[in-house]
mmCIF file of C-alpha atoms and ligand atoms in Angstrom:
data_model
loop_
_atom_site.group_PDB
_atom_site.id
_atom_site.type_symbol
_atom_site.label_atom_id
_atom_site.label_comp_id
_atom_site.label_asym_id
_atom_site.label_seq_id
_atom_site.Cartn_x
_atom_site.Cartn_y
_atom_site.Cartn_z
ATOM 1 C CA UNK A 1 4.052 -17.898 41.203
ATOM 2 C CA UNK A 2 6.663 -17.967 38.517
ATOM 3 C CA UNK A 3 4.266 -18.679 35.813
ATOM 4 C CA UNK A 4 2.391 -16.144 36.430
ATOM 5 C CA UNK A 5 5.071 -13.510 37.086
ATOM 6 C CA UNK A 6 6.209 -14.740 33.569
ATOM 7 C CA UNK A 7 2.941 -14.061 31.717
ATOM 8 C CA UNK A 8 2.253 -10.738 33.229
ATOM 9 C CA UNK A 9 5.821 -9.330 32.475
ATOM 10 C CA UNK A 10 5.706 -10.688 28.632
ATOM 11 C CA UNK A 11 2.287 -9.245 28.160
ATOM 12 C CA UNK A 12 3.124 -5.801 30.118
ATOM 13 C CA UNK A 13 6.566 -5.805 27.356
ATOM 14 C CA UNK A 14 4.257 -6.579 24.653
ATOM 15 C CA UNK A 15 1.786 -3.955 25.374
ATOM 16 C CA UNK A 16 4.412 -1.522 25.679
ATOM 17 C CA UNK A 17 6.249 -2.465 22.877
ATOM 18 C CA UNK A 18 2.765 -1.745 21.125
ATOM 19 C CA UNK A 19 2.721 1.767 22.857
ATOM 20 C CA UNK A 20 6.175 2.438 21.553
ATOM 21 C CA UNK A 21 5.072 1.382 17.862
ATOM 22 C CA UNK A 22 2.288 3.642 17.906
ATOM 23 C CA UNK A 23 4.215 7.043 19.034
ATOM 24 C CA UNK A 24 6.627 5.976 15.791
ATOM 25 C CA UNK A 25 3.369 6.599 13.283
ATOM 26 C CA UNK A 26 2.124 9.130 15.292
ATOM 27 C CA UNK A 27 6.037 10.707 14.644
ATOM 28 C CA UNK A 28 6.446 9.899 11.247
ATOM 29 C CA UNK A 29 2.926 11.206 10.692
ATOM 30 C CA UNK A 30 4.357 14.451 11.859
ATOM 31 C CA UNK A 31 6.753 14.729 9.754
ATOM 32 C CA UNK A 32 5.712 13.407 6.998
ATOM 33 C CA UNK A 33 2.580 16.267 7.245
ATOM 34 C CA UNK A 34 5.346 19.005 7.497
ATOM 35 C CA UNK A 35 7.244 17.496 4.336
ATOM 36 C CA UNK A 36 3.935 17.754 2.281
ATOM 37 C CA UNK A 37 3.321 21.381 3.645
ATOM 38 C CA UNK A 38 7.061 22.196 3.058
ATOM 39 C CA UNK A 39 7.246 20.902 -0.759
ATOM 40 C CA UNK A 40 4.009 22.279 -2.107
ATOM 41 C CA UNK A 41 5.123 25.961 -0.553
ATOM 42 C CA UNK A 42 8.576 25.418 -1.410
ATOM 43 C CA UNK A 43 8.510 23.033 -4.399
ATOM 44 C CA UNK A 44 11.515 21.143 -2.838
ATOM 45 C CA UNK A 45 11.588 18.103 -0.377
ATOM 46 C CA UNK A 46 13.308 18.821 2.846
ATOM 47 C CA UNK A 47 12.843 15.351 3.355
ATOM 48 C CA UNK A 48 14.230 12.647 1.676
ATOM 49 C CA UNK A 49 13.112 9.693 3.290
ATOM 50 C CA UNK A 50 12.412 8.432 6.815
ATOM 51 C CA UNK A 51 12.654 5.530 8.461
ATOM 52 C CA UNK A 52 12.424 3.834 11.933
ATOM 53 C CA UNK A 53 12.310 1.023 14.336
ATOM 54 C CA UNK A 54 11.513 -0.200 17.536
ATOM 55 C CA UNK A 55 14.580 -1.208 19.566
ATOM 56 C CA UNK A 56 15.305 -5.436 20.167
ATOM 57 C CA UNK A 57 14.674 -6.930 22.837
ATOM 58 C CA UNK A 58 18.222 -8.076 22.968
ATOM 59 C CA UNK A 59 19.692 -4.789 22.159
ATOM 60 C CA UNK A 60 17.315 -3.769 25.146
ATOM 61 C CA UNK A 61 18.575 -5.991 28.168
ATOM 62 C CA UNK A 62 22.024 -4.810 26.802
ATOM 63 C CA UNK A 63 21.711 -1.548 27.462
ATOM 64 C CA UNK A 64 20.157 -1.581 30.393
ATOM 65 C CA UNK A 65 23.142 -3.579 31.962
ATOM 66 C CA UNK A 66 24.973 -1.168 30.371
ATOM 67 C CA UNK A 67 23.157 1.278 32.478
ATOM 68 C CA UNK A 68 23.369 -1.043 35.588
ATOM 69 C CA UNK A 69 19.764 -0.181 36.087
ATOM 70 C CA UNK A 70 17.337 -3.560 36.489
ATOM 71 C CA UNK A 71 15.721 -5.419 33.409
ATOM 72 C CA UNK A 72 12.210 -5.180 33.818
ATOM 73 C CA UNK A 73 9.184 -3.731 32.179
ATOM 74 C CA UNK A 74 8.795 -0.473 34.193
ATOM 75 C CA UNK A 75 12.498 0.199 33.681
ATOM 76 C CA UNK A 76 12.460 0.454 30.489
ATOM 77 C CA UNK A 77 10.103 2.918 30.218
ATOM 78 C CA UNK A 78 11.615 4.810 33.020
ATOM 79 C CA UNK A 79 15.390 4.504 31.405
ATOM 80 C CA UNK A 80 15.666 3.858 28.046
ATOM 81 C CA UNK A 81 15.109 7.369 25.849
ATOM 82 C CA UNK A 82 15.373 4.865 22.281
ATOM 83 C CA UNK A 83 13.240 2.479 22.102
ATOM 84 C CA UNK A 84 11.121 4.222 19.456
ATOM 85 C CA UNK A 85 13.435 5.280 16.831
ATOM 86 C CA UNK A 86 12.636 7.439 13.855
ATOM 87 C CA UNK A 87 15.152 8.499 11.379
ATOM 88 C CA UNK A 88 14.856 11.642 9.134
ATOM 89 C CA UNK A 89 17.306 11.766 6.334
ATOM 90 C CA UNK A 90 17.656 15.303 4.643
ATOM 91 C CA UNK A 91 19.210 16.621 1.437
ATOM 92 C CA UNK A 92 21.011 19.775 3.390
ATOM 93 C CA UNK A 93 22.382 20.512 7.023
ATOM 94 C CA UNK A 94 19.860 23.713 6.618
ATOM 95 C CA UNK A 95 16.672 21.507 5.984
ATOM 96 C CA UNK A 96 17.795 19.246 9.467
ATOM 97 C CA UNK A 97 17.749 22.535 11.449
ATOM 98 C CA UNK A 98 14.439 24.028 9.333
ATOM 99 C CA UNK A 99 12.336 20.464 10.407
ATOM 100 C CA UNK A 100 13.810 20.108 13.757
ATOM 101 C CA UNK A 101 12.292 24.089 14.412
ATOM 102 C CA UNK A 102 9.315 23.223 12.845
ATOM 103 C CA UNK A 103 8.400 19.655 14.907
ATOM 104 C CA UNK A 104 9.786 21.135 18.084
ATOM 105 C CA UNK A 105 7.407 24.063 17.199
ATOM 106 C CA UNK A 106 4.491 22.094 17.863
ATOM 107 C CA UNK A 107 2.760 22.610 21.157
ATOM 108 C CA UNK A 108 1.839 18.709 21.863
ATOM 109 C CA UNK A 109 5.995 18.290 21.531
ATOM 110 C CA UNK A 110 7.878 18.591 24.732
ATOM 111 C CA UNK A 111 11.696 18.132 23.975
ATOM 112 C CA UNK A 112 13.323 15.983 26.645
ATOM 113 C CA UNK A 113 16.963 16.149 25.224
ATOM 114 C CA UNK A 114 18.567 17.518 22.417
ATOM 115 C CA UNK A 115 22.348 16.574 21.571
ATOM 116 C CA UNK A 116 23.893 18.242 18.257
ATOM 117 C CA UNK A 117 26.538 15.908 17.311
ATOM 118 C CA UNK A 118 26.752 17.967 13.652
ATOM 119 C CA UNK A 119 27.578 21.569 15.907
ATOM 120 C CA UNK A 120 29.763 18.917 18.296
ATOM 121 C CA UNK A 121 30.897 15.366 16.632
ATOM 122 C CA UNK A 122 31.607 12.803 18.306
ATOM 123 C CA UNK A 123 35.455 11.812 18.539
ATOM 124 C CA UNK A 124 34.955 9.225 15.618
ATOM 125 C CA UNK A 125 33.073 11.880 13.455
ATOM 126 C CA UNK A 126 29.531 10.472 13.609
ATOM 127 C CA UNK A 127 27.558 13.369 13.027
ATOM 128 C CA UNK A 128 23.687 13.474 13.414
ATOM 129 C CA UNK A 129 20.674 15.919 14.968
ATOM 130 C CA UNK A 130 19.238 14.006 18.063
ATOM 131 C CA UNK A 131 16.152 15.006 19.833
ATOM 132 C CA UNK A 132 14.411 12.795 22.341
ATOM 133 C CA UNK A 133 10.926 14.066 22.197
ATOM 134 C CA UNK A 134 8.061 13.028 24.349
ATOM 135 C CA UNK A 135 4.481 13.250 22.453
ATOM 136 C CA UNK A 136 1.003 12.592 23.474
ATOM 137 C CA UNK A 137 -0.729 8.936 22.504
ATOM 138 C CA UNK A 138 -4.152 8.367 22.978
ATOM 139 C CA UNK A 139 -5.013 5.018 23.717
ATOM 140 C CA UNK A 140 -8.773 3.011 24.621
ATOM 141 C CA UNK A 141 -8.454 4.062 28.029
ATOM 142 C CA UNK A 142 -5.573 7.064 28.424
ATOM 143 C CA UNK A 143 -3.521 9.649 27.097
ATOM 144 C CA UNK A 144 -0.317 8.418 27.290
ATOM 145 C CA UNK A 145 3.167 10.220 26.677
ATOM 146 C CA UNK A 146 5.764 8.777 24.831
ATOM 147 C CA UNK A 147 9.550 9.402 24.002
ATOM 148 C CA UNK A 148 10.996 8.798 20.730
ATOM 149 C CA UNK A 149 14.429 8.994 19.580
ATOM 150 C CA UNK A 150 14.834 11.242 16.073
ATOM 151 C CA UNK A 151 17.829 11.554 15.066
ATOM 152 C CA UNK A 152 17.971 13.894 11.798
ATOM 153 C CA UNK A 153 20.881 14.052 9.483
ATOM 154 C CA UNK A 154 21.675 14.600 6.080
ATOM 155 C CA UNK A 155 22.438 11.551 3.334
ATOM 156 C CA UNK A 156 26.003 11.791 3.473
ATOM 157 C CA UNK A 157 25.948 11.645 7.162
ATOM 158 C CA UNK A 158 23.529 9.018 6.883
ATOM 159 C CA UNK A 159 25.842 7.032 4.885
ATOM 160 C CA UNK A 160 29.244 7.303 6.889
ATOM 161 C CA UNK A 161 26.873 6.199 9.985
ATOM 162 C CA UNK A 162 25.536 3.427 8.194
ATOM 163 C CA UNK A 163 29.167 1.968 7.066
ATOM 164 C CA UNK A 164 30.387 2.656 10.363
ATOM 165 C CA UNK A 165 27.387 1.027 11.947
ATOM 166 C CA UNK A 166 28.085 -2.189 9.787
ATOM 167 C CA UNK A 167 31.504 -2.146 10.638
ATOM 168 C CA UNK A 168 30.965 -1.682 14.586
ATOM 169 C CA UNK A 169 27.977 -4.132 14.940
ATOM 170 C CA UNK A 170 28.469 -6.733 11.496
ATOM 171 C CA UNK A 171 31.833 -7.792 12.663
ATOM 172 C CA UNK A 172 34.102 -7.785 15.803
ATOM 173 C CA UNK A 173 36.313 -5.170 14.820
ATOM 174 C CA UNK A 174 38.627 -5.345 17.828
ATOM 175 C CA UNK A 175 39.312 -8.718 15.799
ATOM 176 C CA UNK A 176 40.622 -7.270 12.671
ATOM 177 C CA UNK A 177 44.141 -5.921 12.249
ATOM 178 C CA UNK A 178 45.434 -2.185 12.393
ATOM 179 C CA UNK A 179 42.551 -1.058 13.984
ATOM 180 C CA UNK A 180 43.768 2.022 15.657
ATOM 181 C CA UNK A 181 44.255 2.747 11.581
ATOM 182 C CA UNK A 182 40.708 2.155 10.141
ATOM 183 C CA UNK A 183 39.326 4.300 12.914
ATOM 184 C CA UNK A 184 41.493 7.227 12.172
ATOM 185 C CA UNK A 185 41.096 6.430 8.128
ATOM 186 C CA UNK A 186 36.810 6.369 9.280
ATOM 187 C CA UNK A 187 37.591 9.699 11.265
ATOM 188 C CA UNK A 188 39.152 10.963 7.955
ATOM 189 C CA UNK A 189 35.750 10.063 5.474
ATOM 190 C CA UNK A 190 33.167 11.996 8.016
ATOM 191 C CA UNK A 191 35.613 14.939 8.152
ATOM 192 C CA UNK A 192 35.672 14.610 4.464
ATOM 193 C CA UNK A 193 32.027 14.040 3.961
ATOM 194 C CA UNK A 194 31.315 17.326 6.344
ATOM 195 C CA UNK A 195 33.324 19.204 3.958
ATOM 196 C CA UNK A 196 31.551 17.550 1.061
ATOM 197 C CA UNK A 197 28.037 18.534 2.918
ATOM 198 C CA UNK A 198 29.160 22.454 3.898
ATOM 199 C CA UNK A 199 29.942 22.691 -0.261
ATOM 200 C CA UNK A 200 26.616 21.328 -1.199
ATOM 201 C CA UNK A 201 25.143 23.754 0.945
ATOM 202 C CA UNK A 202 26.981 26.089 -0.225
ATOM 203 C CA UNK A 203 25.879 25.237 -3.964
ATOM 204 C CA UNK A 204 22.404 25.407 -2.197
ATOM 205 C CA UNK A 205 22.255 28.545 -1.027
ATOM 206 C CA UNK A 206 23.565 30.227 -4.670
ATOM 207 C CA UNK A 207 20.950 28.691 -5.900
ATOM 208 C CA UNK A 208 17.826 29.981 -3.460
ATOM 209 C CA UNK A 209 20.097 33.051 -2.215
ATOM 210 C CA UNK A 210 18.884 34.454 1.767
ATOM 211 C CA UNK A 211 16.696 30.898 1.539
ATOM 212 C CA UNK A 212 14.667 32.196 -0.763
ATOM 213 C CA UNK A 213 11.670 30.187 -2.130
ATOM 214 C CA UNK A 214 11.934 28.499 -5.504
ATOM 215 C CA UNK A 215 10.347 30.006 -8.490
ATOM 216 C CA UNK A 216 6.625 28.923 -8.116
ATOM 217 C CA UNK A 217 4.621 27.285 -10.996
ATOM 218 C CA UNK A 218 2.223 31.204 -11.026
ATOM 219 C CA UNK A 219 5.886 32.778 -12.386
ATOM 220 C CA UNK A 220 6.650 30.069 -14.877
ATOM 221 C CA UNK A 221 3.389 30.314 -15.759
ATOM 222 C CA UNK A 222 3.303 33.685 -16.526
ATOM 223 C CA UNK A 223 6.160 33.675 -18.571
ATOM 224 C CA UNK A 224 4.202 31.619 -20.893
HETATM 225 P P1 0O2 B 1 20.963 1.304 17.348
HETATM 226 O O1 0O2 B 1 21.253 -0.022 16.743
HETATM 227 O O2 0O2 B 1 20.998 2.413 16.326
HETATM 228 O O3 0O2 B 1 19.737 1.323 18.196
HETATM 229 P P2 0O2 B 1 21.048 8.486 25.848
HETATM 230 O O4 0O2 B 1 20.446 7.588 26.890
HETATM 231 O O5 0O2 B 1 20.144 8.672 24.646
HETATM 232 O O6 0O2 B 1 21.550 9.775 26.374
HETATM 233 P P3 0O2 B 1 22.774 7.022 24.066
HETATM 234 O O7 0O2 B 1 21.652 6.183 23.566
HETATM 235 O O8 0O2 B 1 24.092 6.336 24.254
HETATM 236 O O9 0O2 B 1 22.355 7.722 25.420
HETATM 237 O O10 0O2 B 1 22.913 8.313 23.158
HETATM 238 P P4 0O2 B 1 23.470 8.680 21.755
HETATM 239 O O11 0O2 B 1 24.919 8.379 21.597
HETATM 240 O O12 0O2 B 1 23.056 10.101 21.572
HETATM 241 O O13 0O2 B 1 22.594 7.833 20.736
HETATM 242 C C1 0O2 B 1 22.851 6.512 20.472
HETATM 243 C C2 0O2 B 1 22.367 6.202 19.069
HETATM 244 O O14 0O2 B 1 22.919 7.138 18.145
HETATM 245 C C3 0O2 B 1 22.872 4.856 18.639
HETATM 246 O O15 0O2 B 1 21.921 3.891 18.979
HETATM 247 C C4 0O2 B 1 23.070 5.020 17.140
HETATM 248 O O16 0O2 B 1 21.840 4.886 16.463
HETATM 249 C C5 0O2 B 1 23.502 6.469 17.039
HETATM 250 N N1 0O2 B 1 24.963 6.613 17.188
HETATM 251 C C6 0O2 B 1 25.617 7.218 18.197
HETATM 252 N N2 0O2 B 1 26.934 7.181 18.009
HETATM 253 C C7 0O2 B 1 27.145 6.531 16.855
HETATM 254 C C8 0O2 B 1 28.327 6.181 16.120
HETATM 255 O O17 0O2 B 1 29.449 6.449 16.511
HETATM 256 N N3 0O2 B 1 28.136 5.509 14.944
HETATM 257 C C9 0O2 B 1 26.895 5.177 14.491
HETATM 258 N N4 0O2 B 1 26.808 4.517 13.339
HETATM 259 N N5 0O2 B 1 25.763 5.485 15.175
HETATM 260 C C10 0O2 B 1 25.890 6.150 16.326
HETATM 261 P P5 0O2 B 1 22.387 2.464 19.515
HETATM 262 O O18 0O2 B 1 21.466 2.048 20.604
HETATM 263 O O19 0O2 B 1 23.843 2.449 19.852
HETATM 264 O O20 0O2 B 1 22.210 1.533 18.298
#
């Protein structure tokens, strides 16, 4: 009956929604291991912070109409590649390539898709690194594989995305005047911010010419 239908589906969503936050640790374990690795051998953080999330329900349903495939359980396994999000935010566009080799690198990894809006933005100028990535879980009972959404980008990037974010979901912006404007003038800041990222690499790279490491502790050391 009804009742029972009910129960089963909000405990199958629940348990999966559990399976969903567990591949997120099991990610940002990951790459949190290569960001240690990376900053004793290199003495720099790739890395500056990560975060992540696992989708709403409500954000869910929506895209799943969007999809026009059916709102269950087993669909949203089957059709939804975000549900598990994990964001990496890095200081250059080089470091988003350099941990994006290194995770995909890893032989429990299997890449499912990989879209590079920073080599192809998007008409508004979001820019990002997005890989959905299916990795191993191992639960009581099973081995189960997962996809997660990570989307890699640098902090500038991060920031335009995050403003335009706010300004897309915050408020209806089909509401406010001149819009046709504030898109193009939002166009204009990412192209801006890309050039602003492509100088700081460029500052980069003078400074650890052919991505050279840093100067380790042993040579300052001996200079003593
Ligand atoms: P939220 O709130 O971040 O979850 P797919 O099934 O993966 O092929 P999808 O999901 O449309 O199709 O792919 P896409 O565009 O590669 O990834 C969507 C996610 O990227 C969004 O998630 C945003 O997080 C981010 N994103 C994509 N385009 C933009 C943009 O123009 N501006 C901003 N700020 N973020 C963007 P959600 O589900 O839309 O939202």
């Amino acid at each position: 009956d009804i009742q029972t239908y009910f129960v089963n589906q909000a405990f199958e969503f629940q348990e999966l929604m559990m399976m969903y936050s567990c591949a997120i640790r099991e990610m940002r374990t990951k790459l949190e291991v290569l960001n240690d690795e990376l900053s004793v051998h290199h003495q720099r953080n790739p890395i500056e912070f990560i975060t992540s999330r696992v989708k709403k329900p409500l954000s869910i349903v929506e895209k799943l109409h969007r999809y026009g495939v059916p709102v269950s359980v087993e669909s949203v396994e089957k059709n939804l590649n975000d549900v598990a999000g994990v964001r990496v935010i890095c200081s250059f566009i080089d470091d988003i390539y350099t941990v994006a080799d290194m995770l995909l690198r890893q032989d429990d990894i299997t890449l499912i898709k990989k879209k590079d809006y920073i080599e192809h933005p998007k008409d508004n100028g979001y820019r990002s690194l997005h890989l959905i990535i299916e990795i191993p879980v191992f639960f009581s009972n099973q081995k189960k594989n997962m996809r997660v959404e990570v989307q890699i980008r640098t902090i500038a990037m991060d920031f335009w995305a995050s403003v335009d974010h706010q300004l897309k979901y915050k408020q209806n912006i089909e509401d406010v005047e001149n819009t046709d404007e504030l898109s193009a003038e939002l166009k204009e800041c990412a192209d801006i911010i890309a050039q602003t990222d492509a100088r700081m690499q460029a500052i980069k790279n003078k400074i650890y010419p052919g991505n050279a490491l840093p100067k380790t502790n042993m040579d300052k050391l001996k200079k003593l």
